[in-house]
Short mmCIF file of C-alpha atoms in Angstrom, two decimals:
data_model
loop_
_atom_site.label_atom_id
_atom_site.label_comp_id
_atom_site.label_asym_id
_atom_site.label_seq_id
_atom_site.Cartn_x
_atom_site.Cartn_y
_atom_site.Cartn_z
CA MET N 138 38.34 16.68 -15.32
CA LYS N 139 38.17 16.48 -19.11
CA SER N 140 40.47 13.86 -20.57
CA PHE N 141 43.16 14.51 -23.14
CA LEU N 142 42.69 13.33 -26.67
CA THR N 143 44.78 10.32 -27.63
CA LEU N 144 48.37 11.15 -26.78
CA GLN N 145 50.58 11.51 -29.83
CA SER N 146 54.26 10.65 -30.04
CA VAL N 147 56.92 13.31 -30.39
CA GLU N 148 57.60 12.12 -33.94
CA ASP N 149 53.90 12.46 -34.84
CA VAL N 150 53.90 16.06 -33.63
CA LEU N 151 57.12 16.84 -35.51
CA ALA N 152 55.50 15.43 -38.66
CA HIS N 153 52.61 17.89 -38.19
CA LEU N 154 55.11 20.73 -37.94
CA ARG N 155 56.68 19.75 -41.26
CA SER N 156 53.30 20.28 -42.96
CA PHE N 157 53.54 24.06 -42.46
CA LYS N 158 54.84 26.01 -45.45
CA PRO N 159 57.98 28.14 -45.13
CA CYS N 160 57.74 31.92 -44.83
CA PRO N 161 57.94 33.96 -48.04
CA GLU N 162 61.23 34.77 -49.71
CA GLU N 163 62.70 38.25 -49.42
CA ARG N 164 65.86 40.10 -50.43
CA THR N 165 68.21 40.82 -47.54
CA PRO N 166 71.26 43.12 -47.62
CA LEU N 167 74.41 41.03 -47.23
CA ASP N 168 75.49 42.65 -43.97
CA GLU N 169 72.09 41.89 -42.40
CA ALA N 170 71.88 38.29 -43.62
CA VAL N 171 73.88 36.47 -40.93
CA GLY N 172 71.60 34.01 -39.13
CA ARG N 173 69.04 34.07 -41.95
CA ARG N 174 68.30 31.00 -44.08
CA LEU N 175 68.85 30.89 -47.82
CA ALA N 176 65.66 30.65 -49.88
CA GLN N 177 67.67 29.38 -52.86
CA ALA N 178 70.91 27.49 -53.26
CA PHE N 179 73.86 29.75 -54.07
CA VAL N 180 75.76 28.69 -57.20
CA ALA N 181 79.17 30.17 -58.02
CA PRO N 182 78.68 32.69 -60.86
CA ALA N 183 82.41 32.57 -61.73
CA ASP N 184 85.68 30.95 -60.77
CA LEU N 185 87.15 32.04 -57.45
CA PRO N 186 89.68 33.64 -57.06
CA GLY N 187 89.49 33.92 -60.86
CA PHE N 188 93.26 33.98 -61.46
CA ASP N 189 96.32 31.96 -60.45
CA ARG N 190 97.97 33.64 -57.46
CA SER N 191 101.00 33.10 -55.26
CA THR N 192 100.73 31.95 -51.65
CA VAL N 193 104.31 33.06 -50.78
CA ASP N 194 106.85 35.80 -51.45
CA GLY N 195 109.36 34.55 -53.99
CA TYR N 196 109.91 33.93 -57.70
CA ALA N 197 107.35 32.81 -60.27
CA VAL N 198 108.85 30.13 -62.48
CA ARG N 199 108.14 27.27 -64.84
CA ALA N 200 108.57 24.02 -62.88
CA ARG N 201 110.69 22.52 -65.65
CA ASP N 202 113.25 25.33 -65.22
CA VAL N 203 113.96 24.41 -61.58
CA PHE N 204 113.76 20.63 -61.96
CA GLY N 205 116.54 19.06 -59.87
CA ALA N 206 117.58 22.37 -58.28
CA GLN N 207 119.06 22.11 -54.80
CA GLU N 208 121.44 23.95 -52.50
CA GLY N 209 124.64 22.56 -54.08
CA SER N 210 123.30 22.78 -57.60
CA PRO N 211 120.90 25.72 -57.98
CA ALA N 212 119.05 26.68 -61.15
CA LEU N 213 120.28 29.93 -62.72
CA LEU N 214 117.47 32.04 -64.17
CA GLU N 215 117.15 35.56 -65.57
CA CYS N 216 114.86 37.81 -63.51
CA VAL N 217 112.83 39.81 -66.03
CA GLY N 218 110.79 41.96 -63.68
CA ASP N 219 108.21 42.14 -60.90
CA CYS N 220 104.60 40.99 -60.72
CA PRO N 221 102.63 44.05 -59.51
CA MET N 222 99.99 43.66 -56.83
CA GLY N 223 96.39 44.29 -57.82
CA ARG N 224 96.78 43.92 -61.59
CA ALA N 225 97.86 41.42 -64.22
CA PRO N 226 101.64 41.32 -64.88
CA ASP N 227 102.57 42.55 -68.34
CA LEU N 228 105.16 39.88 -69.05
CA THR N 229 105.49 36.26 -70.15
CA LEU N 230 107.98 33.78 -68.73
CA GLU N 231 109.88 31.95 -71.39
CA GLU N 232 112.49 29.25 -70.83
CA GLY N 233 115.16 30.22 -68.28
CA ARG N 234 113.29 33.27 -66.97
CA THR N 235 111.63 34.21 -63.66
CA ALA N 236 109.84 37.17 -62.04
CA ARG N 237 109.63 38.43 -58.47
CA ILE N 238 106.20 37.99 -56.91
CA LEU N 239 104.57 38.75 -53.53
CA THR N 240 101.97 36.76 -51.63
CA GLY N 241 98.62 37.18 -53.37
CA GLY N 242 100.16 38.40 -56.61
CA MET N 243 98.93 37.12 -59.97
CA LEU N 244 101.23 34.69 -61.76
CA PRO N 245 102.57 35.89 -65.11
CA ARG N 246 101.81 34.02 -68.29
CA GLY N 247 103.94 30.88 -68.60
CA ALA N 248 104.52 30.42 -64.84
CA ASP N 249 103.06 27.40 -63.07
CA CYS N 250 104.63 27.53 -59.59
CA VAL N 251 106.55 29.76 -57.18
CA VAL N 252 109.89 29.28 -55.38
CA MET N 253 109.97 30.83 -51.91
CA VAL N 254 112.36 33.75 -51.48
CA GLU N 255 114.22 31.78 -48.77
CA TYR N 256 115.60 29.49 -51.51
CA SER N 257 116.91 32.33 -53.72
CA ARG N 258 120.04 34.42 -53.91
CA PRO N 259 121.15 37.10 -56.38
CA ALA N 260 123.78 36.07 -58.90
CA GLY N 261 124.49 39.48 -60.46
CA LYS N 262 123.66 40.99 -63.88
CA GLY N 263 119.93 40.37 -63.42
CA MET N 264 120.39 36.69 -62.67
CA VAL N 265 119.12 34.76 -59.66
CA GLU N 266 119.93 31.34 -58.25
CA LEU N 267 117.00 29.20 -57.10
CA ALA N 268 117.93 26.22 -54.92
CA ARG N 269 114.58 24.39 -54.76
CA THR N 270 112.81 21.92 -57.01
CA GLN N 271 109.10 22.68 -57.45
CA ALA N 272 106.24 20.85 -59.11
CA PRO N 273 103.48 22.58 -61.11
CA GLY N 274 101.02 24.16 -58.68
CA ASP N 275 103.44 24.46 -55.75
CA ASN N 276 102.87 27.61 -53.67
CA VAL N 277 100.01 28.62 -55.95
CA ILE N 278 96.24 28.96 -55.63
CA LEU N 279 94.74 28.17 -59.03
CA HIS N 280 91.97 30.27 -60.52
CA ASP N 281 89.20 27.83 -59.50
CA ASP N 282 90.71 26.31 -56.36
CA ASP N 283 88.27 28.16 -54.08
CA ALA N 284 85.24 27.62 -56.30
CA ALA N 285 84.54 26.63 -59.87
CA ALA N 286 81.88 28.45 -61.86
CA GLY N 287 78.56 26.59 -61.67
CA ALA N 288 79.32 24.71 -58.44
CA GLU N 289 76.69 24.78 -55.67
CA LEU N 290 78.44 26.37 -52.70
CA LEU N 291 75.62 27.01 -50.21
CA PRO N 292 72.52 24.79 -50.18
CA GLU N 293 68.95 26.01 -49.89
CA GLY N 294 67.90 26.34 -46.26
CA ARG N 295 71.41 26.95 -44.94
CA ARG N 296 71.59 29.26 -41.95
CA LEU N 297 74.18 31.81 -42.96
CA ARG N 298 77.30 32.08 -40.81
CA PRO N 299 79.95 34.82 -40.89
CA GLU N 300 82.09 32.52 -43.08
CA ASP N 301 79.24 32.24 -45.59
CA ILE N 302 78.82 36.00 -45.65
CA GLY N 303 82.52 36.27 -46.57
CA LEU N 304 82.10 33.80 -49.42
CA LEU N 305 79.16 35.75 -50.81
CA ALA N 306 81.13 38.98 -50.49
CA ALA N 307 83.96 37.42 -52.51
CA PHE N 308 81.56 37.15 -55.43
CA GLY N 309 80.27 40.70 -55.00
CA VAL N 310 76.85 39.61 -53.73
CA ARG N 311 75.11 42.60 -52.14
CA GLU N 312 71.68 41.08 -51.49
CA VAL N 313 70.73 37.52 -50.60
CA ALA N 314 67.48 35.62 -51.19
CA THR N 315 66.44 34.50 -47.70
CA ARG N 316 63.30 33.38 -45.91
CA ARG N 317 61.54 36.03 -43.89
CA PRO N 318 62.03 35.45 -40.14
CA ALA N 319 59.01 33.84 -38.50
CA ARG N 320 56.84 36.23 -36.48
CA VAL N 321 55.98 34.66 -33.14
CA ALA N 322 53.34 36.16 -30.85
CA ILE N 323 53.79 35.05 -27.24
CA LEU N 324 50.69 35.29 -25.09
CA SER N 325 50.56 34.39 -21.40
CA THR N 326 47.37 33.39 -19.57
CA GLY N 327 46.27 33.00 -15.97
CA ASP N 328 44.66 35.05 -13.21
CA GLU N 329 47.74 34.49 -11.04
CA VAL N 330 50.25 35.85 -13.59
CA LEU N 331 51.36 39.49 -13.71
CA PRO N 332 53.99 41.53 -15.60
CA ILE N 333 57.54 41.31 -14.26
CA GLU N 334 57.65 44.99 -13.32
CA GLU N 335 54.85 44.52 -10.80
CA GLU N 336 55.26 43.26 -7.24
CA PRO N 337 53.42 39.95 -6.79
CA ARG N 338 50.97 39.56 -3.95
CA PRO N 339 50.48 36.21 -2.19
CA GLY N 340 49.31 33.68 -4.77
CA GLN N 341 50.70 35.62 -7.75
CA VAL N 342 53.76 34.97 -9.92
CA ARG N 343 55.61 37.07 -12.48
CA ASP N 344 55.28 36.25 -16.17
CA VAL N 345 58.51 34.30 -16.71
CA ASN N 346 57.35 32.36 -19.79
CA ALA N 347 56.89 35.42 -21.97
CA HIS N 348 60.55 36.30 -21.55
CA THR N 349 62.12 32.84 -21.74
CA LEU N 350 60.08 31.92 -24.82
CA SER N 351 60.84 35.24 -26.47
CA ALA N 352 64.56 34.74 -25.87
CA LEU N 353 64.42 31.19 -27.24
CA CYS N 354 62.63 32.37 -30.40
CA ARG N 355 65.13 35.17 -30.92
CA GLU N 356 67.99 32.69 -30.49
CA ALA N 357 66.39 30.55 -33.22
CA GLY N 358 66.32 33.51 -35.62
CA ALA N 359 62.64 34.43 -35.31
CA HIS N 360 61.09 37.82 -34.57
CA PRO N 361 59.12 37.33 -31.33
CA PHE N 362 56.84 39.87 -29.72
CA ARG N 363 55.29 39.63 -26.28
CA ALA N 364 51.55 40.04 -26.65
CA GLY N 365 50.81 40.59 -22.98
CA LEU N 366 48.60 38.76 -20.49
CA VAL N 367 45.07 37.42 -20.70
CA ARG N 368 43.07 36.42 -17.63
CA ASP N 369 41.14 33.14 -17.43
CA ASP N 370 38.37 34.46 -19.63
CA PRO N 371 37.60 32.46 -22.81
CA GLU N 372 36.17 35.42 -24.72
CA ALA N 373 39.18 37.64 -23.92
CA LEU N 374 41.51 34.82 -24.92
CA ARG N 375 39.67 34.29 -28.19
CA GLU N 376 39.79 38.00 -29.03
CA ALA N 377 43.55 38.04 -28.38
CA VAL N 378 44.22 34.91 -30.47
CA VAL N 379 42.14 36.21 -33.40
CA ARG N 380 43.96 39.54 -33.30
CA LEU N 381 47.41 37.94 -33.10
CA ALA N 382 46.71 35.36 -35.81
CA ALA N 383 46.18 38.21 -38.24
CA GLU N 384 49.76 39.41 -37.84
CA ALA N 385 51.86 36.42 -36.67
CA ASP N 386 53.01 33.14 -38.19
CA ILE N 387 52.89 31.42 -34.79
CA VAL N 388 50.70 32.24 -31.81
CA ALA N 389 52.18 30.59 -28.72
CA VAL N 390 49.91 30.60 -25.67
CA SER N 391 51.49 29.56 -22.38
CA GLY N 392 49.18 28.24 -19.67
CA GLY N 393 45.68 26.93 -20.13
CA SER N 394 46.75 23.83 -22.07
CA SER N 395 45.90 21.12 -19.54
CA ALA N 396 42.54 19.39 -19.11
CA GLY N 397 41.40 21.50 -16.15
CA MET N 398 38.03 23.16 -15.83
CA ARG N 399 39.44 26.67 -16.35
CA ASP N 400 41.48 25.79 -19.42
CA HIS N 401 40.05 27.34 -22.54
CA THR N 402 42.91 27.20 -25.06
CA VAL N 403 41.70 24.16 -27.01
CA ASN N 404 38.16 25.55 -27.32
CA VAL N 405 39.49 28.91 -28.47
CA PHE N 406 41.79 27.35 -31.07
CA THR N 407 39.04 25.15 -32.51
CA SER N 408 36.57 28.05 -32.59
CA LEU N 409 38.55 29.91 -35.24
CA PRO N 410 37.00 29.54 -38.73
CA GLY N 411 38.54 26.64 -40.65
CA SER N 412 40.87 25.67 -37.81
CA GLU N 413 42.16 22.13 -37.36
CA LEU N 414 43.24 20.62 -34.06
CA LEU N 415 46.39 18.59 -34.74
CA THR N 416 47.49 17.65 -31.23
CA HIS N 417 46.07 17.81 -27.73
CA GLY N 418 48.44 15.91 -25.53
CA VAL N 419 51.79 14.36 -26.38
CA SER N 420 53.67 11.44 -24.81
CA ILE N 421 56.43 13.59 -23.38
CA SER N 422 57.55 14.55 -19.89
CA PRO N 423 57.52 17.30 -18.91
CA GLY N 424 55.01 18.86 -21.28
CA LYS N 425 52.20 16.34 -21.74
CA PRO N 426 49.43 18.99 -22.06
CA PHE N 427 50.71 20.37 -25.37
CA ILE N 428 48.34 21.72 -28.03
CA LEU N 429 48.95 22.21 -31.74
CA ALA N 430 46.41 23.61 -34.20
CA ARG N 431 46.29 25.17 -37.64
CA ALA N 432 44.12 28.15 -38.63
CA PRO N 433 43.87 29.60 -42.16
CA GLN N 434 44.51 33.31 -42.61
CA GLY N 435 43.98 34.25 -46.24
CA ASP N 436 46.59 32.47 -48.36
CA ARG N 437 48.62 31.27 -45.38
CA ASP N 438 48.24 29.05 -42.34
CA VAL N 439 48.92 30.22 -38.80
CA CYS N 440 50.26 27.76 -36.25
CA LEU N 441 48.47 27.91 -32.90
CA MET N 442 50.54 26.39 -30.13
CA GLY N 443 49.46 25.82 -26.54
CA LEU N 444 52.34 25.43 -24.10
CA PRO N 445 52.10 24.39 -20.44
CA GLY N 446 52.16 27.09 -17.80
CA HIS N 447 54.96 25.60 -15.69
CA VAL N 448 58.19 27.29 -16.68
CA THR N 449 60.28 24.14 -17.22
CA SER N 450 57.52 22.32 -19.09
CA ALA N 451 56.94 25.34 -21.31
CA LEU N 452 60.61 25.76 -22.11
CA ILE N 453 61.25 22.09 -22.86
CA CYS N 454 58.14 21.89 -25.07
CA ALA N 455 59.35 25.01 -26.86
CA ARG N 456 62.78 23.49 -27.45
CA VAL N 457 61.26 20.25 -28.73
CA PHE N 458 58.45 21.70 -30.87
CA LEU N 459 58.56 25.49 -31.22
CA VAL N 460 62.20 25.73 -32.32
CA PRO N 461 61.83 23.04 -35.05
CA LEU N 462 58.71 24.86 -36.29
CA ILE N 463 60.63 28.13 -36.48
CA GLU N 464 63.38 26.36 -38.41
CA ARG N 465 60.79 24.90 -40.78
CA LEU N 466 59.11 28.27 -41.41
CA GLN N 467 62.47 29.90 -42.04
CA GLY N 468 63.43 27.37 -44.68
CA CYS N 469 65.45 24.74 -42.84
CA VAL N 470 65.62 21.72 -45.18
CA ARG N 471 67.31 19.29 -42.80
CA PRO N 472 66.31 19.62 -39.12
CA GLU N 473 69.24 20.65 -36.98
CA LYS N 474 70.29 18.50 -34.04
CA ASN N 475 71.61 19.82 -30.77
CA ALA N 476 75.22 18.92 -30.06
CA ARG N 477 75.30 15.61 -28.19
CA VAL N 478 78.18 14.49 -25.99
CA PRO N 479 78.79 11.24 -24.08
CA ALA N 480 78.51 11.42 -20.29
CA ARG N 481 78.56 8.94 -17.39
CA LEU N 482 75.32 9.02 -15.42
CA LEU N 483 75.94 9.51 -11.70
CA ARG N 484 72.53 8.37 -10.48
CA SER N 485 69.91 5.94 -11.77
CA ILE N 486 66.78 7.47 -13.24
CA ALA N 487 63.41 5.87 -13.93
CA SER N 488 61.09 6.55 -16.85
CA ALA N 489 57.68 5.25 -17.88
CA GLN N 490 57.59 3.27 -21.09
CA GLY N 491 55.55 4.83 -23.85
CA ARG N 492 56.65 8.42 -23.23
CA ARG N 493 59.79 10.36 -24.02
CA ASP N 494 61.42 11.90 -20.95
CA TYR N 495 63.62 15.00 -21.11
CA ILE N 496 65.76 14.86 -17.99
CA ARG N 497 67.79 17.88 -16.95
CA VAL N 498 71.40 17.10 -16.03
CA ARG N 499 74.31 19.06 -14.64
CA LEU N 500 77.72 18.19 -16.12
CA HIS N 501 80.96 17.77 -14.18
CA PRO N 502 84.38 17.09 -15.71
CA CYS N 503 85.34 13.41 -15.65
CA GLU N 504 89.07 12.77 -15.39
CA THR N 505 89.03 9.11 -16.45
CA GLY N 506 86.85 6.65 -18.34
CA GLU N 507 84.95 6.60 -21.62
CA ALA N 508 83.35 10.04 -21.24
CA ALA N 509 84.71 13.50 -20.58
CA TRP N 510 81.71 14.38 -18.40
CA ASN N 511 79.73 13.05 -15.47
CA ALA N 512 75.99 13.75 -15.70
CA GLU N 513 74.11 14.50 -12.48
CA PRO N 514 70.30 14.55 -12.81
CA VAL N 515 68.67 17.77 -11.64
CA VAL N 516 65.67 16.78 -9.55
CA LYS N 517 63.35 19.77 -9.29
CA ALA N 518 59.66 20.30 -10.03
CA SER N 519 58.70 21.61 -13.46
CA GLY N 520 57.35 24.79 -11.89
CA LEU N 521 60.82 25.79 -10.66
CA MET N 522 62.94 27.97 -12.93
CA THR N 523 66.21 27.09 -11.22
CA GLY N 524 65.84 23.52 -12.44
CA MET N 525 66.55 24.71 -15.99
CA CYS N 526 69.19 27.21 -14.92
CA ASP N 527 71.08 24.48 -13.06
CA ALA N 528 71.09 22.20 -16.10
CA ASP N 529 73.85 22.11 -18.71
CA ALA N 530 72.20 19.49 -20.91
CA LEU N 531 69.15 17.30 -21.45
CA LEU N 532 69.19 13.52 -21.33
CA VAL N 533 66.50 12.14 -23.62
CA CYS N 534 65.06 8.83 -22.46
CA PRO N 535 63.16 7.27 -25.40
CA GLU N 536 59.74 5.71 -25.29
CA ASN N 537 61.06 2.12 -25.29
CA ARG N 538 63.18 2.46 -22.13
CA GLU N 539 62.31 2.39 -18.45
CA GLY N 540 65.26 4.55 -17.50
CA TYR N 541 69.04 4.38 -17.13
CA ALA N 542 71.27 2.85 -14.48
CA ALA N 543 73.96 4.73 -12.60
CA GLY N 544 77.30 4.38 -14.39
CA GLU N 545 75.82 4.06 -17.89
CA ILE N 546 77.36 6.11 -20.70
CA VAL N 547 74.58 8.20 -22.21
CA GLY N 548 74.35 10.87 -24.88
CA VAL N 549 73.24 14.27 -23.56
CA GLU N 550 72.08 17.24 -25.64
CA MET N 551 73.91 20.43 -24.74
CA LEU N 552 71.80 23.45 -23.87
#
């Protein structure tokens, strides 16, 4: 058996990933931009909403004209008209005057607040009684309350949400500067692996990794494509990697990443002209036989990633390393963290110092105590898919611990 190179820490590998340059910038139609990352910060080009508007149905007034008004002693004002919806009112409020206004209507000149219609009653001859004291700004959205011209509203690298799309639409933005989605080629290897549509014979398994990894990449915002299967043939593997490197930003090979005699991935990666082996082996469980390399392709670098063949190991390695790389390539400035919740561990678990363990746990509601959940470790081999399906979260045991005791409150990362 060939030995691994010196095992690297998870943080060392993540540092390598940060050395890859983001994908190029491109213009994206607004309605196709959700989930994409901004290539540039978005700065408000104008005030929003751009005019002072009412938040209620009622009467636009000057606050000084209703000072001290109350039910037993209302203010008596002359109603001089209505504030039309969708255009600027053609009137000015002078002392002792008011105008009817609807929610969203633009305040007339001179008005600085609105009295709700519930506190008004007609007094005849065009007069109205208002039985409510208001301060300047009451029941009003000012012209720059939503955004002031020149303010940075969305930072570079932000993954656009539906709310962000609405904000951009409010400014009339039709196209957004985003990072191109990362192209991820997913290649499976192994004589025992076959496409999912075929019936496996004894000793064969269906190609699960191609589909789980593709789904994970798509969830992260990338554009994955399944590149098929390659048998345990180094020349065939090299031909496939060379071909895929010409069109993808990431080539992810599952299987063939351990130190076994039939494993050719490392040799193939290092055989590419100008390539650099960054990692062969990482202090993580599951997923120790992880490979990371860089290969130049013209004016860009392609990331070559070797993932374990076991389904759980491959998926956990992809969550820990492939997803952060996708985020980096797509312009993520600050790495995103999975939601972490406190949970009470139901059973003690052991871990070897010097490696980071990712332990699958199933969550159960906890009626009392410091945590809302009980965490039950899922004990299944890394080659079993149901071990990941049964898990609701991952408990990360750091390198400096030998495990956790039953009853401890731990933070678990939601899947």
